[in-house]
Coordinates of N, CA and C in Angstrom, one line a residue:
M16 N 0.9 -1.2 -0.1 CA 0.0 0.0 0.0 C 0.7 1.3 -0.1
G17 N 1.7 1.3 -0.8 CA 2.6 2.1 -0.8 C 2.1 3.6 -1.6
N18 N 1.1 3.7 -2.5 CA 0.7 4.8 -3.1 C -0.5 5.4 -2.4
M19 N -0.9 4.6 -1.6 CA -1.8 5.4 -0.8 C -1.6 5.9 0.6
G20 N -0.6 6.6 0.7 CA -0.2 6.9 2.0 C -0.9 8.0 2.8
F21 N -1.6 8.7 1.8 CA -2.5 9.9 2.4 C -3.7 9.3 2.8
L22 N -4.1 8.2 2.4 CA -5.4 7.5 2.9 C -5.0 6.2 4.0
S23 N -3.9 6.4 4.6 CA -3.5 5.2 5.4 C -4.0 5.6 6.7
I24 N -4.5 4.8 7.5 CA -5.0 4.8 8.8 C -3.8 4.3 9.6
D25 N -3.6 5.3 10.6 CA -2.6 5.2 11.6 C -3.3 4.7 12.9
V26 N -3.0 3.7 13.6 CA -3.6 3.5 14.8 C -3.1 4.4 15.9
T27 N -1.8 4.5 15.9 CA -1.3 5.4 17.0 C -1.9 6.8 17.0
T28 N -2.3 7.3 15.7 CA -2.8 8.5 15.6 C -4.2 8.7 16.2
I29 N -4.8 7.6 15.7 CA -6.2 7.4 16.1 C -6.2 7.3 17.6
I30 N -5.5 6.5 18.1 CA -5.4 6.5 19.8 C -5.2 7.8 20.6
G31 N -4.0 8.6 19.8 CA -3.8 9.7 20.3 C -5.0 10.7 20.2
T32 N -5.7 10.7 19.1 CA -6.6 11.6 19.1 C -7.7 11.3 20.1
L33 N -7.9 9.8 20.1 CA -8.9 9.7 20.9 C -8.6 9.9 22.4
L34 N -7.4 9.8 22.9 CA -7.1 10.2 24.1 C -7.1 11.6 24.2
N35 N -6.7 12.5 23.2 CA -6.7 14.0 23.4 C -8.2 14.3 23.4
T36 N -9.4 13.7 22.7 CA -10.5 14.0 22.9 C -11.2 13.7 24.4
L37 N -10.8 12.5 24.9 CA -11.2 12.2 26.2 C -10.4 13.1 27.1
I38 N -9.2 13.3 27.1 CA -8.8 14.3 28.0 C -9.5 15.8 28.2
L39 N -9.6 16.1 26.8 CA -10.3 17.5 26.4 C -11.9 17.3 26.9
F40 N -12.5 16.4 27.0 CA -13.8 16.1 27.3 C -13.9 16.1 29.0
L41 N -12.6 15.4 29.6 CA -12.7 15.4 30.9 C -12.5 16.7 31.6
V42 N -11.7 17.3 30.9 CA -11.3 19.0 31.3 C -12.5 19.8 31.2
I43 N -13.1 19.6 30.0 CA -14.4 20.6 29.8 C -15.4 20.2 30.9
R44 N -15.5 18.8 31.1 CA -16.6 18.2 32.0 C -16.0 19.0 33.4
K45 N -15.0 18.8 33.7 CA -14.6 19.1 35.2 C -14.9 20.7 35.3
F46 N -14.4 21.5 34.4 CA -14.3 22.9 34.5 C -15.5 23.6 33.9
L47 N -16.1 23.0 32.8 CA -17.3 23.7 32.1 C -18.6 23.4 32.3
F48 N -18.7 22.2 32.2 CA -20.1 21.4 32.4 C -20.6 21.8 33.8
G49 N -19.7 21.7 35.0 CA -20.3 22.0 36.2 C -20.9 23.4 36.3
R50 N -20.1 24.5 35.7 CA -20.6 25.8 35.8 C -21.9 25.9 34.8
V51 N -21.9 25.4 33.6 CA -23.0 25.4 32.8 C -24.2 24.7 33.5
N52 N -24.1 23.7 34.1 CA -25.3 23.0 34.7 C -25.6 23.7 35.9
A53 N -24.8 24.2 36.7 CA -25.3 25.1 37.7 C -26.1 26.4 37.1
I54 N -25.5 26.9 36.0 CA -26.4 28.2 35.5 C -27.9 27.6 35.0
L55 N -27.9 26.4 34.2 CA -28.8 25.8 33.9 C -29.7 25.4 34.9
E56 N -29.4 24.9 36.0 CA -30.2 24.6 37.3 C -30.7 25.9 37.9
E57 N -29.9 26.9 38.0 CA -30.4 28.4 38.4 C -31.5 28.8 37.5
R58 N -31.2 28.6 36.4 CA -32.3 29.1 35.4 C -33.7 28.3 35.6
Q59 N -33.4 27.1 35.9 CA -34.7 26.0 36.1 C -35.4 26.3 37.2
K60 N -34.6 26.8 38.5 CA -35.2 27.2 39.7 C -35.8 28.3 39.4
Y61 N -35.1 29.4 38.8 CA -35.9 30.9 38.5 C -37.2 30.7 37.8
V62 N -37.3 29.7 36.8 CA -38.5 29.9 36.0 C -39.6 28.7 36.8
E63 N -39.1 28.0 37.4 CA -40.0 27.3 38.5 C -40.5 28.3 39.6
T64 N -39.8 29.0 40.0 CA -40.2 29.9 41.0 C -41.1 31.1 40.4
T65 N -40.9 31.6 39.3 CA -41.8 32.5 38.6 C -43.0 31.8 38.4
Y66 N -43.0 30.7 37.9 CA -44.4 30.1 37.5 C -45.2 29.9 38.8
E67 N -44.6 29.2 40.0 CA -45.1 29.4 41.2 C -45.6 30.6 41.9
E68 N -45.1 31.7 41.6 CA -45.3 33.1 41.7 C -46.6 33.3 41.1
A69 N -46.5 33.2 39.8 CA -47.5 33.5 39.1 C -48.7 32.8 39.2
D70 N -48.7 31.3 39.8 CA -49.8 30.5 40.0 C -50.4 30.9 41.3
N71 N -49.5 31.5 42.3 CA -49.8 31.9 43.6 C -50.7 33.3 43.4
A72 N -50.3 34.2 42.4 CA -50.7 35.4 42.4 C -52.1 35.0 41.8
K73 N -52.2 34.3 41.0 CA -53.5 33.8 40.2 C -54.6 33.5 41.1
A74 N -54.0 32.4 42.1 CA -55.0 32.0 43.3 C -55.2 33.2 43.9
E75 N -54.3 33.9 44.3 CA -54.9 35.2 45.1 C -55.7 36.0 44.6
A76 N -55.5 36.3 43.3 CA -56.6 37.2 42.6 C -57.9 36.7 42.6
A77 N -57.9 35.2 42.3 CA -59.3 34.6 42.1 C -59.9 34.6 43.6
A78 N -59.2 34.4 44.6 CA -59.7 34.5 46.0 C -60.2 35.9 46.3
L79 N -59.3 36.9 46.0 CA -59.9 38.4 46.1 C -61.3 38.6 45.2
E80 N -61.0 38.2 44.2 CA -62.2 38.3 43.3 C -63.5 37.6 44.0
E81 N -63.3 36.5 44.4 CA -64.6 35.7 45.1 C -65.0 36.5 46.4
E82 N -63.8 37.2 47.2 CA -64.1 37.9 48.3 C -65.0 39.1 47.9
Y83 N -64.5 39.9 46.7 CA -65.3 41.0 46.2 C -66.7 40.7 46.1
T84 N -66.7 39.5 45.3 CA -67.8 39.3 44.9 C -68.9 39.0 46.1
K85 N -68.6 38.3 47.0 CA -69.4 38.0 48.3 C -69.6 39.3 49.1
K86 N -68.5 40.3 49.1 CA -69.0 41.5 49.7 C -69.8 42.5 48.8
L87 N -69.7 42.3 47.6 CA -70.5 43.2 46.6 C -72.2 42.6 46.9
Q88 N -72.2 41.1 47.0 CA -73.7 40.6 47.4 C -74.2 41.1 48.6
T89 N -73.2 41.0 49.7 CA -73.7 41.3 50.8 C -74.0 42.9 51.0
A90 N -73.5 43.7 50.4 CA -73.8 45.3 50.3 C -75.1 45.4 49.4
K91 N -75.3 44.5 48.6 CA -76.6 44.5 47.7 C -77.7 44.2 48.6
E92 N -77.6 43.0 49.4 CA -78.5 42.5 50.3 C -78.8 43.6 51.4
E93 N -77.7 44.2 52.0 CA -77.9 45.0 53.2 C -78.6 46.4 52.4
S94 N -78.4 46.7 51.3 CA -78.9 48.0 50.8 C -80.4 47.6 50.6
A95 N -80.7 46.6 50.2 CA -82.1 46.1 49.7 C -83.0 46.1 51.1
E96 N -82.2 45.7 52.3 CA -82.8 45.7 53.4 C -83.1 47.0 54.0
I97 N -82.2 47.8 53.8 CA -82.3 49.2 54.3 C -83.4 49.9 53.5
V98 N -83.7 49.5 52.3 CA -84.7 50.2 51.8 C -85.9 49.7 52.1
R99 N -86.0 48.3 52.3 CA -87.3 47.7 53.0 C -87.6 48.2 54.1
N100 N -86.7 48.4 55.2 CA -86.9 49.1 56.1 C -87.6 50.5 56.2
A101 N -86.9 51.0 55.4 CA -87.2 52.6 55.3 C -88.6 52.7 54.7
T102 N -88.9 51.8 53.8 CA -90.2 51.7 53.2 C -91.2 51.2 54.3
Q103 N -91.0 50.3 55.1 CA -91.9 50.0 56.2 C -92.0 51.0 57.0
K104 N -91.0 51.6 57.5 CA -91.2 52.7 58.6 C -92.1 54.1 57.9
A105 N -91.8 54.2 56.6 CA -92.7 55.3 56.1 C -94.1 54.9 56.0
N106 N -94.4 53.5 55.8 CA -95.8 53.3 55.9 C -96.3 53.2 57.0
I107 N -95.7 52.7 58.0 CA -96.0 53.0 59.4 C -96.5 54.3 59.8
R108 N -95.6 55.2 59.4 CA -95.7 56.6 59.8 C -96.9 57.3 59.1
S109 N -96.9 56.9 57.8 CA -98.1 57.4 56.9 C -99.4 56.9 57.7
E110 N -99.4 55.7 58.0 CA -100.5 55.1 58.5 C -101.1 55.9 60.0
E111 N -99.9 56.2 60.8 CA -100.2 57.0 62.1 C -100.6 58.3 61.6
I112 N -100.0 59.1 60.5 CA -100.4 60.3 60.2 C -102.1 60.3 59.7
I113 N -102.5 59.3 59.1 CA -103.8 59.1 58.6 C -104.5 58.9 59.7
S114 N -104.2 58.1 60.6 CA -105.0 57.9 61.8 C -105.4 58.9 62.8
A115 N -104.2 59.9 62.8 CA -104.4 60.9 63.7 C -105.2 61.9 63.0
A116 N -105.0 62.1 61.7 CA -106.0 62.9 61.0 C -107.4 62.7 61.1
K117 N -107.8 61.4 60.9 CA -108.9 60.8 61.0 C -109.6 61.0 62.4
T118 N -108.8 60.7 63.5 CA -109.2 61.0 64.7 C -109.6 62.6 64.8
E119 N -108.7 63.3 64.4 CA -108.9 64.7 64.8 C -110.2 65.3 63.8
A120 N -110.4 64.6 62.7 CA -111.5 65.1 61.9 C -113.0 64.3 62.6
A121 N -112.7 63.3 63.3 CA -113.8 62.8 64.1 C -114.3 63.6 65.2
G122 N -113.2 64.3 65.8 CA -113.4 65.3 67.0 C -113.9 66.4 66.5
I123 N -113.7 67.0 65.4 CA -114.1 68.2 65.0 C -115.5 68.0 64.5
I124 N -115.8 66.9 63.7 CA -117.4 66.7 63.3 C -118.0 66.5 64.7
S125 N -117.6 65.7 65.8 CA -118.4 65.5 66.9 C -118.6 66.8 67.5
K126 N -117.6 67.8 67.7 CA -117.7 69.3 68.3 C -118.7 69.9 67.4
A127 N -118.6 69.8 66.3 CA -119.5 70.7 65.3 C -121.0 70.1 65.4
N128 N -120.9 68.8 65.4 CA -122.7 68.3 65.8 C -122.9 68.8 67.2
E129 N -122.0 68.9 68.2 CA -122.6 69.3 69.7 C -122.8 70.8 69.5
D130 N -122.1 71.5 68.9 CA -122.5 72.8 68.7 C -123.8 73.2 67.9
I131 N -124.1 72.4 66.8 CA -125.5 72.3 66.2 C -126.4 72.1 67.2
E132 N -126.2 71.1 67.8 CA -127.3 70.7 68.7 C -127.7 71.6 69.9
R133 N -126.4 72.2 70.5 CA -126.7 73.4 71.5 C -127.2 74.5 70.8
E134 N -127.0 75.0 69.4 CA -127.8 76.0 68.9 C -129.0 75.7 68.8
K135 N -129.4 74.6 68.4 CA -130.9 74.0 68.2 C -131.5 74.2 69.3
K136 N -131.0 73.8 70.4 CA -131.9 73.7 71.8 C -132.0 75.2 72.1
H137 N -130.9 76.1 72.0 CA -131.1 77.4 72.3 C -132.1 78.1 71.3
A138 N -132.0 77.7 70.1 CA -133.1 78.4 69.1 C -134.5 78.0 69.6
L139 N -134.6 76.7 70.1 CA -136.1 76.1 70.5 C -136.5 77.1 71.7
N140 N -135.5 77.1 72.7 CA -135.7 77.7 73.8 C -136.1 79.3 73.6
Q141 N -135.6 79.7 72.6 CA -135.7 81.3 72.4 C -137.6 81.3 71.8
I142 N -137.6 80.3 70.9 CA -138.9 80.2 70.3 C -139.9 80.0 71.4
K143 N -139.8 79.2 72.4 CA -140.6 78.9 73.4 C -141.0 80.2 74.3
D144 N -139.6 80.9 74.6 CA -139.7 82.3 75.4 C -140.7 83.1 74.6
E145 N -140.5 83.2 73.2 CA -141.4 84.1 72.5 C -142.8 83.6 72.3
I146 N -142.9 82.4 72.3 CA -144.5 82.0 72.1 C -145.0 82.3 73.5
S147 N -144.3 82.1 74.6 CA -144.8 82.2 75.9 C -144.9 83.8 76.1
D148 N -144.1 84.7 75.5 CA -144.5 86.0 75.8 C -145.6 86.5 74.9
I149 N -146.0 85.9 73.7 CA -147.1 86.2 72.8 C -148.3 85.8 73.6
A150 N -148.2 84.6 74.0 CA -149.4 84.0 74.8 C -149.7 84.9 76.1
I151 N -148.8 85.3 76.7 CA -149.0 86.1 77.8 C -149.5 87.5 77.5
A152 N -148.9 88.2 76.4 CA -149.5 89.1 75.7 C -151.2 89.2 75.2
V153 N -151.3 87.9 74.7 CA -152.7 87.6 74.3 C -153.6 87.5 75.4
A154 N -153.0 86.8 76.4 CA -153.8 86.6 77.6 C -154.0 88.1 78.3
T155 N -153.2 88.8 78.4 CA -153.1 90.1 79.0 C -154.2 91.0 78.2
K156 N -154.3 90.9 77.0 CA -155.3 91.6 76.2 C -156.7 91.1 76.5
V157 N -156.6 89.8 76.6 CA -158.1 89.0 76.9 C -158.5 89.6 78.2
V158 N -157.8 89.6 79.3 CA -158.0 89.9 80.4 C -158.4 91.4 80.5
E159 N -157.8 92.1 79.7 CA -158.1 93.6 79.8 C -159.5 93.9 79.2
K160 N -159.8 93.4 78.4 CA -161.2 93.5 77.7 C -161.9 92.4 77.5
E161 N -163.2 92.5 77.6 CA -164.1 91.4 77.5 C -164.3 91.4 76.0
I162 N -164.1 90.2 75.5 CA -164.0 90.0 74.0 C -165.5 89.2 73.6
S163 N -165.6 89.7 72.4 CA -166.7 89.1 71.6 C -166.3 87.8 71.1
E164 N -167.0 87.0 70.4 CA -166.6 85.8 69.7 C -165.9 86.1 68.6
K165 N -166.2 87.4 67.9 CA -165.4 87.9 66.8 C -163.9 88.4 67.1
D166 N -163.9 88.9 68.3 CA -162.6 89.5 68.9 C -161.8 88.2 69.3
N167 N -162.4 87.4 69.8 CA -161.6 86.0 70.2 C -161.1 85.3 68.9
E168 N -162.1 85.2 68.0 CA -161.3 84.4 66.8 C -160.2 85.3 66.2
K169 N -160.3 86.7 66.3 CA -159.2 87.6 65.6 C -158.0 87.3 66.4
L170 N -158.2 87.4 67.9 CA -156.8 86.9 68.7 C -156.3 85.6 68.4
I171 N -157.0 84.7 68.1 CA -156.3 83.4 67.8 C -155.8 83.5 66.5
S172 N -156.5 84.1 65.6 CA -155.8 84.2 64.2 C -154.5 84.8 64.2
D173 N -154.4 86.1 65.0 CA -153.1 86.8 65.2 C -152.3 86.0 65.8
F174 N -152.6 85.4 67.0 CA -151.6 84.5 67.7 C -151.0 83.3 66.9
I175 N -151.8 82.8 65.9 CA -151.4 81.8 64.8 C -150.5 82.4 64.1
A176 N -150.9 83.5 63.5 CA -149.9 84.3 62.6 C -148.7 84.7 63.1
N177 N -148.6 85.2 64.4 CA -147.3 85.6 65.1 C -146.4 84.2 65.3
V178 N -147.0 83.0 65.7 CA -146.4 81.9 65.9 C -145.9 81.4 64.6
G179 N -146.6 81.6 63.6 CA -146.0 81.1 62.3 C -144.8 81.9 61.6
E180 N -145.0 83.2 61.9 CA -143.7 84.1 61.7 C -142.4 83.5 62.4
L181 N -142.5 83.0 63.6 CA -141.4 82.6 64.4 C -141.0 81.5 63.8

């Protein structure tokens, strides 16, 4: 194999190259891979920590949203209760005012009826007094003169006419 010197395989060169590669690998592994692996592990931990923080923040946001929703619902219920109580108090107060007004109106009507009845009795008493005065006047005239039947009828007619005017 004389002409093929440039394609010849030298075992010592191959072994030397393999040994050089092995030594280079061991040196790189000893000095470089440790640092690279440490950086990669640090990056991995950073990414995992970031994901955990994001998940925690997301869970906290969901809890806050639920708490906010509950507080909002509670506030709505409280405001509805306040409105119901205010409406109920207003209705009760309205009924009290109406009842007081009805009582006052009944009192006014009762007093007016009593006043009317009193005035009616007063007017009747006045009429009776006037009739008595007329009767006395007629009796006085009758006693003062002796009357004929014609005069008697005239006095009775006058008496009836005067009573009718009253």
